[in-house]
Short mmCIF file of C-alpha atoms and ligand atoms in Angstrom, two decimals:
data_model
loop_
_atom_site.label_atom_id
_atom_site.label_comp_id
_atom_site.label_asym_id
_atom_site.label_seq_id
_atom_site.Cartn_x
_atom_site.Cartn_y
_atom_site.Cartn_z
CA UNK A 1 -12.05 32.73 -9.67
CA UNK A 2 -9.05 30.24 -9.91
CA UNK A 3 -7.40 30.41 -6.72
CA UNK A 4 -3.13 29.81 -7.13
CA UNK A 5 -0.69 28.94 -4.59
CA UNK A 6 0.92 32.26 -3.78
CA UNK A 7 3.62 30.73 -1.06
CA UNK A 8 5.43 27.60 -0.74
CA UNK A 9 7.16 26.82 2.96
CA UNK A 10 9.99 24.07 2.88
CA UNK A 11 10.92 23.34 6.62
CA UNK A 12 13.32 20.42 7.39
CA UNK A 13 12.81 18.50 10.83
CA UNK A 14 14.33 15.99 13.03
CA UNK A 15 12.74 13.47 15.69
CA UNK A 16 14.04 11.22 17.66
CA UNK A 17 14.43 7.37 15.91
CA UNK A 18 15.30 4.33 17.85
CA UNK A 19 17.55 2.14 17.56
CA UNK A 20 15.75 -0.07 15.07
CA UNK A 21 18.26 -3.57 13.18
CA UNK A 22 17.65 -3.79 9.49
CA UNK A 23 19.29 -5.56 6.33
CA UNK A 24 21.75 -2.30 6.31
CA UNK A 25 22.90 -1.45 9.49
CA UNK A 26 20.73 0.50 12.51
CA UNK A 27 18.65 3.69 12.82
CA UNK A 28 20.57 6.71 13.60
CA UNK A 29 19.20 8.84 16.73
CA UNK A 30 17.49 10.70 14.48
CA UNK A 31 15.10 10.71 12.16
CA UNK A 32 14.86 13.86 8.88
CA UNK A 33 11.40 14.32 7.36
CA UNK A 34 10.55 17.49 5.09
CA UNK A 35 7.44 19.74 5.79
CA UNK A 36 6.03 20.76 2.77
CA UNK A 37 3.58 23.99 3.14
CA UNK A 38 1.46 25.47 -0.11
CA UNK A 39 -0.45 28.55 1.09
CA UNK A 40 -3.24 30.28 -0.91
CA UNK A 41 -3.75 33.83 0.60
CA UNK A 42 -3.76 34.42 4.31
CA UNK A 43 -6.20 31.15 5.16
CA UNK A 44 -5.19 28.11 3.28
CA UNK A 45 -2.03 25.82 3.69
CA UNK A 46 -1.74 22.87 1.92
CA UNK A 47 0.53 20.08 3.41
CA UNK A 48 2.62 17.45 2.45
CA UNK A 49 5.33 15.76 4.27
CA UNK A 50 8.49 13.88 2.71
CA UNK A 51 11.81 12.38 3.21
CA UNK A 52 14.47 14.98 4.68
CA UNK A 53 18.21 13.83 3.15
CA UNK A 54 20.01 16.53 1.78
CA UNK A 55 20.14 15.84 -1.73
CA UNK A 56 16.00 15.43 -1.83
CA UNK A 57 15.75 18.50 0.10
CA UNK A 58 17.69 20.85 -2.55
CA UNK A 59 15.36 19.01 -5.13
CA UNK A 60 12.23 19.68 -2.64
CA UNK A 61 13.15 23.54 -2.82
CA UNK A 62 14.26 23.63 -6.14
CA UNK A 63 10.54 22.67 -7.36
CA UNK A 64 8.94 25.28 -3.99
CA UNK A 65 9.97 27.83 -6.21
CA UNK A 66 8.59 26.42 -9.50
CA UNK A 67 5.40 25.85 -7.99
CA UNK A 68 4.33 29.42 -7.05
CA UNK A 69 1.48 30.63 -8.76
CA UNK A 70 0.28 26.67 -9.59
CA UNK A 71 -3.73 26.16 -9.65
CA UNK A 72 -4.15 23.40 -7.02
CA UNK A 73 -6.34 21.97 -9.11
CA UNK A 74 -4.31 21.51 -12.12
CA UNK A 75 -2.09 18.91 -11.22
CA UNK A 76 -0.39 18.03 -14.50
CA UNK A 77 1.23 21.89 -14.70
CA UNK A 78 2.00 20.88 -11.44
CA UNK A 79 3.67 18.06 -12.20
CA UNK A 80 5.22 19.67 -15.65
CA UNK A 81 6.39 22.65 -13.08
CA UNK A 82 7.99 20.51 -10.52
CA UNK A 83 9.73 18.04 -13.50
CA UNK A 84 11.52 20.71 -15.13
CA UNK A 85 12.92 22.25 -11.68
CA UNK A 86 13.85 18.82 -11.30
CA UNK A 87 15.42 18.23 -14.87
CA UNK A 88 18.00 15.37 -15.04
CA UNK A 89 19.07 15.13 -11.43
CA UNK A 90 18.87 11.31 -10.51
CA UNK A 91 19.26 11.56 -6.66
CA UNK A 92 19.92 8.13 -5.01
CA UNK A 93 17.36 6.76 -2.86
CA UNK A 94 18.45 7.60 0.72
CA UNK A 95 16.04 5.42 1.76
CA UNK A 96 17.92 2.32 -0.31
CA UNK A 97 15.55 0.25 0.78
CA UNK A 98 13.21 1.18 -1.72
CA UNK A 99 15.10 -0.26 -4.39
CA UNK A 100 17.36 1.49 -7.52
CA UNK A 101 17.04 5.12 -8.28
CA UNK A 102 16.06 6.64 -11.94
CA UNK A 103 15.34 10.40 -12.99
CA UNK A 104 11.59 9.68 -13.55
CA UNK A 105 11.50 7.92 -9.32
CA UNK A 106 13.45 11.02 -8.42
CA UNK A 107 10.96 12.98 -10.04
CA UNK A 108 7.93 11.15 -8.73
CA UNK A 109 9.60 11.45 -5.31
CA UNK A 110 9.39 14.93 -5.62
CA UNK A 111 6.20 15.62 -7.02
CA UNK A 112 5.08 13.59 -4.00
CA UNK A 113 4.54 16.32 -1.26
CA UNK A 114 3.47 18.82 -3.67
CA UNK A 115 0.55 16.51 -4.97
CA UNK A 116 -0.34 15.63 -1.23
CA UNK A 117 -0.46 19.32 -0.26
CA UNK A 118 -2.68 20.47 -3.21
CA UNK A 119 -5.36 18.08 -2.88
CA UNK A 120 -5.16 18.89 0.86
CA UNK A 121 -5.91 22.97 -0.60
CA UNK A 122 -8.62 21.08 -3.20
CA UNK A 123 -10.46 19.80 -0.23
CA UNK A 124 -10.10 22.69 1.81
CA UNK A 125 -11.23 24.86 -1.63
CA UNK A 126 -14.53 22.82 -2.05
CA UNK A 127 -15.29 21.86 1.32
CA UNK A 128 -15.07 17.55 1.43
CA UNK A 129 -12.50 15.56 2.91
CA UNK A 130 -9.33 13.89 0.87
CA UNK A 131 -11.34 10.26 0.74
CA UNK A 132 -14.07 12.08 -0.82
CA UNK A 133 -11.88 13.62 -3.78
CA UNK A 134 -10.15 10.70 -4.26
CA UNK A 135 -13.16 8.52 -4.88
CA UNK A 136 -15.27 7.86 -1.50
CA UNK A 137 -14.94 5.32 0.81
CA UNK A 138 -14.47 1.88 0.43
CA UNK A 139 -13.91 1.20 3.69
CA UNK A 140 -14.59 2.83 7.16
CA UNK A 141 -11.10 2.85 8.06
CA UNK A 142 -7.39 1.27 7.21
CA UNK A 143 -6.14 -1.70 8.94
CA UNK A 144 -2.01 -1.56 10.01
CA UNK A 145 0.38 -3.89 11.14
CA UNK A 146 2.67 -4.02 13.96
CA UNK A 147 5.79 -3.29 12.50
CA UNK A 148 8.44 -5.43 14.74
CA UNK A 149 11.76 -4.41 14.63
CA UNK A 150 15.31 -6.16 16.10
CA UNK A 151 16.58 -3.52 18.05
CA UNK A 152 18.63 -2.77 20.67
CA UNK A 153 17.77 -1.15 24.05
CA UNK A 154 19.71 1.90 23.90
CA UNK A 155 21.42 4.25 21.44
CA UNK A 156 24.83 3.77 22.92
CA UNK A 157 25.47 6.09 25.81
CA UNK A 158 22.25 7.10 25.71
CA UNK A 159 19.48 6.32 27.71
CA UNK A 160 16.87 3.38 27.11
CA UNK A 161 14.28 4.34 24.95
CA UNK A 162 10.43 2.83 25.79
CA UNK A 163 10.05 -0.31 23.60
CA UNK A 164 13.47 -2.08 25.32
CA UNK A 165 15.88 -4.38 23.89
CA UNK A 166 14.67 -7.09 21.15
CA UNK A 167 17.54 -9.14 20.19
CA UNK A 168 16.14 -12.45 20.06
CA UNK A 169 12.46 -14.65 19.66
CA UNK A 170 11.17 -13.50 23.21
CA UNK A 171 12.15 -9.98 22.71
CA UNK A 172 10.30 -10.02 19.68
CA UNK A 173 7.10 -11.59 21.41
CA UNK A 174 7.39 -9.26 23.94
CA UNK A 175 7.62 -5.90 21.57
CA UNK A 176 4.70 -7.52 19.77
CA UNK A 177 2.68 -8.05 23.02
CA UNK A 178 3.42 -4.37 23.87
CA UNK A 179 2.27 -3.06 20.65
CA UNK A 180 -0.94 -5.01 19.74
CA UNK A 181 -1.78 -3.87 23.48
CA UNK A 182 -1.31 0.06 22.93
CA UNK A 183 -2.62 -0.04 19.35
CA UNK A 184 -4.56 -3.33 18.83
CA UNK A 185 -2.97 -4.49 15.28
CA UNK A 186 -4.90 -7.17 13.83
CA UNK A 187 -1.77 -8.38 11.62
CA UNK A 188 2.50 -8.63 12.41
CA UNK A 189 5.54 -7.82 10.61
CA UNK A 190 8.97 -8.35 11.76
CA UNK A 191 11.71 -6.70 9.61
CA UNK A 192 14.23 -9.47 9.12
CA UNK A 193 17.63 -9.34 7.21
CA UNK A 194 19.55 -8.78 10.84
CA UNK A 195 20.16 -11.89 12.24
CA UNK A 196 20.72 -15.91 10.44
CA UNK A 197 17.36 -16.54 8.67
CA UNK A 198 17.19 -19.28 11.50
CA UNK A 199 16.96 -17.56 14.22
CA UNK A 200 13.87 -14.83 12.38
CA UNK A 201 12.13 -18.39 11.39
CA UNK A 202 12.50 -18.80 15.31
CA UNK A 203 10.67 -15.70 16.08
CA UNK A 204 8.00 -15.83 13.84
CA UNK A 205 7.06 -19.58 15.18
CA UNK A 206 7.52 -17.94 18.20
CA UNK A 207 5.01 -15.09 17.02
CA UNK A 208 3.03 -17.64 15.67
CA UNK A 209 2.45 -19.67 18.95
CA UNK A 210 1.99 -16.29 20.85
CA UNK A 211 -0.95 -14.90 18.52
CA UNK A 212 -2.48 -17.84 16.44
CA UNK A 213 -4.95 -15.37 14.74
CA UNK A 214 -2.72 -12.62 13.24
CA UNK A 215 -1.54 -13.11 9.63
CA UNK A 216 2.37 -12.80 9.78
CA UNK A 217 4.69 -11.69 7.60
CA UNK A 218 8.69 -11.21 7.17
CA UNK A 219 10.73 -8.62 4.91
CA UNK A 220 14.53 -9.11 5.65
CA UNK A 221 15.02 -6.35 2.49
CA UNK A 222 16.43 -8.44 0.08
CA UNK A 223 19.60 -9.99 2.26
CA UNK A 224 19.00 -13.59 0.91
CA UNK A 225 20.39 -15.39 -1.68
CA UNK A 226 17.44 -17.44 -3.83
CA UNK A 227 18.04 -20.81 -2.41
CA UNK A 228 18.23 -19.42 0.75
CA UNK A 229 15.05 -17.79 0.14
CA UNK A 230 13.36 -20.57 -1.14
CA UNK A 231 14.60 -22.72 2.08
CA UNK A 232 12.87 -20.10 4.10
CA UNK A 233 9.88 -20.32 2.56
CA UNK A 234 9.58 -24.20 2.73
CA UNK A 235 10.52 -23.46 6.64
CA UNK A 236 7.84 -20.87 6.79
CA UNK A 237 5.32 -22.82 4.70
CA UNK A 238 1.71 -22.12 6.62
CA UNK A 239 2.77 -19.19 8.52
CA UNK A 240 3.27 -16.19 6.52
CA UNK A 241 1.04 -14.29 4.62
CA UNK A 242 3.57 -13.02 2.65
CA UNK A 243 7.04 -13.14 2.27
CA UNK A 244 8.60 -9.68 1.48
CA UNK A 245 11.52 -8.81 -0.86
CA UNK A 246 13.40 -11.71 0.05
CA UNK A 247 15.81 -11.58 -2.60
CA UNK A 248 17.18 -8.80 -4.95
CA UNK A 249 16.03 -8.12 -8.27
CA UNK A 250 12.92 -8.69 -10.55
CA UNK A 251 14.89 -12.10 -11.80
CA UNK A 252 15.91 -13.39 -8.07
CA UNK A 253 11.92 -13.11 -6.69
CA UNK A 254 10.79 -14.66 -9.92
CA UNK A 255 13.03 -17.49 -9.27
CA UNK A 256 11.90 -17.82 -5.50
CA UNK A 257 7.97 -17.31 -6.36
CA UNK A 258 7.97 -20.28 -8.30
CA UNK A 259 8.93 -22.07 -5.55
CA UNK A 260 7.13 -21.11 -2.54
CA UNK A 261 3.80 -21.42 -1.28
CA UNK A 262 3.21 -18.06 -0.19
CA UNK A 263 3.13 -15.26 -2.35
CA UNK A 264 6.02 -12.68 -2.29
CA UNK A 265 5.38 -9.13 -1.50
CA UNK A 266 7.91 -6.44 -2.68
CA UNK A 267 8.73 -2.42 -1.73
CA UNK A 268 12.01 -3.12 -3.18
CA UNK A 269 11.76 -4.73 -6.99
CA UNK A 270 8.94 -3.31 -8.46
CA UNK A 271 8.93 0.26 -7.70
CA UNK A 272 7.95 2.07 -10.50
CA UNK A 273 5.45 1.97 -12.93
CA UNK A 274 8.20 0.96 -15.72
CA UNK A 275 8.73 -2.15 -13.69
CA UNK A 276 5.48 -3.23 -13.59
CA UNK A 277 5.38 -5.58 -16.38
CA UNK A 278 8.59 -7.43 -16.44
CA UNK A 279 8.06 -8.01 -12.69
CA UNK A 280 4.23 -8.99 -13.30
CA UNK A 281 4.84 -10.79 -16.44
CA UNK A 282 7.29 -13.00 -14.72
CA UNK A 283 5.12 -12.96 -12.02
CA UNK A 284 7.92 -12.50 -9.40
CA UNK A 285 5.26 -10.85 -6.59
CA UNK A 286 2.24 -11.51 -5.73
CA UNK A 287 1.74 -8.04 -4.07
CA UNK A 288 2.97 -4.84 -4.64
CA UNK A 289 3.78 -2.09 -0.84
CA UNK A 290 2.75 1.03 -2.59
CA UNK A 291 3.86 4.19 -0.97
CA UNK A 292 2.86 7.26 -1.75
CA UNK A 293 6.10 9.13 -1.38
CA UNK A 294 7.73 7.80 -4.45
CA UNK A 295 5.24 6.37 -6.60
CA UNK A 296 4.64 9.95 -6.71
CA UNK A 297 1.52 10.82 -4.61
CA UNK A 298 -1.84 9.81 -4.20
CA UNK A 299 -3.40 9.95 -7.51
CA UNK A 300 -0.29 7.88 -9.14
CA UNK A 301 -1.18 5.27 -5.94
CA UNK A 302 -4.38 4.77 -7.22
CA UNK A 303 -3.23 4.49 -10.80
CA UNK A 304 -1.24 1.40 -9.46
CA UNK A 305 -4.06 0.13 -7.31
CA UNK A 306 -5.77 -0.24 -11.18
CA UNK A 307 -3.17 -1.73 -12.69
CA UNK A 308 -2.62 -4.71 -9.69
CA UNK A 309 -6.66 -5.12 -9.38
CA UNK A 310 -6.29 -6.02 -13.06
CA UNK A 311 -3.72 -8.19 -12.82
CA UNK A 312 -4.74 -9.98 -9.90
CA UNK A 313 -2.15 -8.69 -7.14
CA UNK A 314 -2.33 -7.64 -3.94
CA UNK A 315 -1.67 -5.07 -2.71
CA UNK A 316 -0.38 -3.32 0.68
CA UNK A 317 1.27 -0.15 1.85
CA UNK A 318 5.43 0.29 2.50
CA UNK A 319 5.96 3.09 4.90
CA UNK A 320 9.67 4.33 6.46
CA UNK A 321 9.96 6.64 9.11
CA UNK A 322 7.43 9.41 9.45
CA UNK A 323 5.17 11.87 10.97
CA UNK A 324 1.00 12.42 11.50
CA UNK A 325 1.19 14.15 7.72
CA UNK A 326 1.92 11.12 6.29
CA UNK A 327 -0.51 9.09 8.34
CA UNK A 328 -3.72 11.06 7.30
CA UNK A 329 -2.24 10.98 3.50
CA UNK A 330 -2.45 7.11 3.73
CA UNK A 331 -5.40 7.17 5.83
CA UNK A 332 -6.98 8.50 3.44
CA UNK A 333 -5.86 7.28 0.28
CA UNK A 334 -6.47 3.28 1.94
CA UNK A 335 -10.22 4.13 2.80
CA UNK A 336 -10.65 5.21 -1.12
CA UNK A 337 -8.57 2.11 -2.23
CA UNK A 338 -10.73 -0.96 -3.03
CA UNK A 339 -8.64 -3.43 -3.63
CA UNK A 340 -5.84 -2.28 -0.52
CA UNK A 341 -5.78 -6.15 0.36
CA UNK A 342 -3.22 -6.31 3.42
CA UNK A 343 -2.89 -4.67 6.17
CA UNK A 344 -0.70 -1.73 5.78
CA UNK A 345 2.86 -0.83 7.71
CA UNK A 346 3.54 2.23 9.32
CA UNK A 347 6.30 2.88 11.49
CA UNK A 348 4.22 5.69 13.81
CA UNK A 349 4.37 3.58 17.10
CA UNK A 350 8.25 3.95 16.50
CA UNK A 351 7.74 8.06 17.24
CA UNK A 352 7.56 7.31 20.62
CA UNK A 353 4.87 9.93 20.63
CA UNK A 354 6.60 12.82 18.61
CA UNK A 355 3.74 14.44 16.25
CA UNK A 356 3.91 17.86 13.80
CA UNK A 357 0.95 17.78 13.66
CA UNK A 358 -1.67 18.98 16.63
CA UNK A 359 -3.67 15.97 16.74
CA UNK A 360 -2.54 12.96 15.08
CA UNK A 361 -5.12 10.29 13.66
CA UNK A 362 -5.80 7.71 15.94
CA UNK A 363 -5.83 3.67 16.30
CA UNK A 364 -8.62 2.30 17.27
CA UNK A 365 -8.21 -1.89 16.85
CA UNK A 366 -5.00 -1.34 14.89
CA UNK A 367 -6.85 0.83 11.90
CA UNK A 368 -7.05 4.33 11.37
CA UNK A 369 -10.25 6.49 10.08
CA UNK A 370 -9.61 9.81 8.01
CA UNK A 371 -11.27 12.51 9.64
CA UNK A 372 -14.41 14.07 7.45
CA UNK A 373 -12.95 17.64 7.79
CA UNK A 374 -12.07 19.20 4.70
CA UNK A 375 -8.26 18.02 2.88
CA UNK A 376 -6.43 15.69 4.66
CA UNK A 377 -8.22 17.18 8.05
CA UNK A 378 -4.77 17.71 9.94
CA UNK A 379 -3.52 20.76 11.16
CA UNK A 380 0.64 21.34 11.86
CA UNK A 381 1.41 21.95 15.33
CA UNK A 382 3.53 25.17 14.87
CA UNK A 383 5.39 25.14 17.96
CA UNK A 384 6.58 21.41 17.13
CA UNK A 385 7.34 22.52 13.69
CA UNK A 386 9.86 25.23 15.20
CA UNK A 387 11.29 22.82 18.00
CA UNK A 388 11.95 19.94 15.02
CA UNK A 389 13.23 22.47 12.99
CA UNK A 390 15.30 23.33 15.43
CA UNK A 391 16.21 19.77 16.31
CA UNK A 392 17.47 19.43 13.19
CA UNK A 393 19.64 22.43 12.68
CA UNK A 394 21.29 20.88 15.49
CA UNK A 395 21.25 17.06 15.22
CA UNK A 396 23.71 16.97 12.85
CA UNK A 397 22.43 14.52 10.62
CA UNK A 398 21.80 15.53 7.02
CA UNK A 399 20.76 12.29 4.82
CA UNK A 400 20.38 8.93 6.51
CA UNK A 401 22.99 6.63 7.05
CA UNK A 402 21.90 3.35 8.71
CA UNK A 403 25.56 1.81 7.48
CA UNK A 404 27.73 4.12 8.66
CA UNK A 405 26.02 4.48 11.85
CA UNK A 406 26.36 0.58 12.27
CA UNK A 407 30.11 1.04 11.47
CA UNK A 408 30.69 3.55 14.80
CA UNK A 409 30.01 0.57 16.91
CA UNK A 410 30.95 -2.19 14.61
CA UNK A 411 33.91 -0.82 12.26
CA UNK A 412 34.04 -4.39 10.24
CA UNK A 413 30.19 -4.37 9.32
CA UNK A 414 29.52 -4.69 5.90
CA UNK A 415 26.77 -4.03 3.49
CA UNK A 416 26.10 -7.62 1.82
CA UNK A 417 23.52 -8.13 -0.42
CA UNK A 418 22.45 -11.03 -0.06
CA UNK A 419 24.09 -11.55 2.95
CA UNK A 420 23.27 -15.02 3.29
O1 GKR B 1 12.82 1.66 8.68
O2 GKR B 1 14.57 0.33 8.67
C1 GKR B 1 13.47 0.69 8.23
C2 GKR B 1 12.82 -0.11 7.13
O3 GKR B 1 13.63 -1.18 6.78
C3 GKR B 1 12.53 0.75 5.93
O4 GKR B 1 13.64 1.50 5.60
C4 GKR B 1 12.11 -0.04 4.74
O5 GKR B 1 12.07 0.77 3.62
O6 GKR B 1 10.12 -0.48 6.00
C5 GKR B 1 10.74 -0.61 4.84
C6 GKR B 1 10.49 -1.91 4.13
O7 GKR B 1 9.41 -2.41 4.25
O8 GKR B 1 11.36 -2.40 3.40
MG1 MG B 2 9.78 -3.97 2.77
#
């Protein structure tokens, strides 16, 4: 008997985000994610977690609706289902610093959470874990980075948060020190774009010095110009692994990947699978951050794992703020991903502990195994669920808004791209 999806549960949350510097301003106090529930009877819930900014969110319920009475197993009348609720809508991306929006990304972007939470009720249905369906292991378990950030101590007015202030080379070393302790990352990445390009070529030598082993890499999100971008990379010559997004546009990293010696990573110019060939043929990166949440779920993922194994890039994993859901979904997509080449980022020591889910994967030596329960092998924590829901009903915040949070404290700041 085909089993269909006879509920759909769309619950937006809020947890608390630090204070974390980027190309665009600073982290708000809190962070939206969306909690995406398929059930199949009494017993089964399928889960899938996404971004939470309003205009995604209407989208997100729109397709809930569309998708009652889906097969989980037929994933292309899901994905029919979910594009017609979506129809022309082009949504910006919230999270801008994923590059330009389209109707087919806002689509994929979507589809995302729904995918996720039906292979989670496929699993569940026959029994094996997500790696399994998805193609087996290649690997025992994913290797992440610690993901550095600039940040400051404090929301203002509000109390320090755990990690401390890190507004300068030794505050960087020191956030480093404290996160390869508690997790044991194998690999660095400091989010640049925040301060001159000198001073974050400072704190990588200084990162460098500090931990001669781990491969390093920078990402100031497109805020340089190309020559700057190509003086940075002469300056960072032997010490990155790779340099990521540091100038707009398929054109710009083109430009700066003939020149430097490392190869350029992007989450920012190739970010969907129509710009796969101009940015390949003009070979402007030399990997590709896949994420999961808007190349649109695991299965599409994998699709672009094929296409950069046969092109000969590299490829890693982009990740923005998010929950345990998310975690287990890359978990264990990375374990079934041969060529996953890098080290991917996640920004999970940045929860300072918050979790929907009961018991979040764990790091053991910076990497994380997929459990060999059935689906993605997480269950939601319900009382968390309520108390995030809650959290955001009240927080305030409805899409994200690192610029205009920036401008509260500094009314002249801009958004410059590049910046310098
Ligand atoms: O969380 O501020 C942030 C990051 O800058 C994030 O928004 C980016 O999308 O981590 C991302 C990146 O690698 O560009
Ligand atoms: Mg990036």
């Amino acid at each position: 008997m085909t089993e269909r999806v006879t509920e759909v549960v769309v619950t937006p949350i809020a947890f608390p985000d630090p204070p974390l510097l980027n190309a665009t301003g600073v982290h708000q106090p809190w962070a939206l994610r969306t909690i995406v529930e398929l059930r199949v009877g009494d017993d089964l819930v399928g889960l899938g977690e996404t971004y939470g900014d309003a205009p995604h969110l209407e989208l997100v319920r729109r397709a809930a609706e569309a998708v009652v009475g889906v097969d989980p197993f037929d994933l292309a009348d899901l994905t029919r289902r979910v594009s017609a609720a979506v129809g022309r809508v082009d949504v910006p991306d919230l999270h801008g610093l994923t590059g330009h929006s389209t109707v087919k990304k806002t689509v994929l972007r979507v589809l995302s959470p729904f995918e996720v939470a039906s292979l989670d009720l496929q699993g569940q249905l026959v029994g094996r874990p997500l790696w399994a369906l998805l193609g087996g292991r290649a690997r025992e378990s994913v290797p992440f980075s610690a993901y550095l950030f600039y940040k400051w101590a404090a929301h203002p007015g509000a109390e320090p948060d755990e990690w401390g202030e890190a507004l300068d080379p030794a505050g960087i070393v020191a956030q480093a020190r404290r996160m390869i302790d508690r997790y044991g990352f194998t690999s660095i990445k400091l989010k640049g774009g925040v301060f001159e390009p000198e001073q974050e070529i400072e704190a990588i030598r200084a990162l460098r010095a500090q931990f001669p082993d781990h491969p390093l890499r920078l990402d100031p999100n497109a805020a340089w110009s190309v020559d700057t971008s190509i003086k940075v990379a002469r300056e960072t010559d032997g010490l990155l692994e790779y340099l990521e997004d540091p100038t707009p546009t398929i054109e710009g990293m083109a430009a700066v990947a003939r020149e430097a010696s490392m190869p350029l990573a992007t989450n920012m110019c190739v970010i969907t699978f129509a710009d796969v060939k101009p940015g390949f043929e003009r070979r402007a990166v030399g990997v590709v951050l896949s994420d999961h949440h808007f190349w649109g779920g695991l299965r599409a993922s994998q699709r672009l794992a094929g296409i950069c194994a046969t092109w000969g890039v590299g490829l890693s994993m982009h990740s923005n703020s998010h929950l345990g859901i998310s975690l287990a979904a890359m978990a264990h997509l990375g374990v079934a991903t041969p060529n996953l080449t890098y080290a991917a980022d996640t920004h999970t020591p940045w929860q300072l502990g918050v979790d929907v889910v009961e018991q979040p994967l764990s790091f053991v030596d910076g990497a994380v195994t997929p459990p060999d329960a059935s689906g993605l092998g997480v269950t939601l924590d319900r009382d968390a669920l309520a108390r995030m829901h809650a959290d955001y009903l009240r927080c305030g915040i409805r899409q994200r808004d690192d610029v205009g949070y920036m401008r509260q404290f500094q009314p002249d700041y801009e958004l410059r791209r590049p910046r310098w």
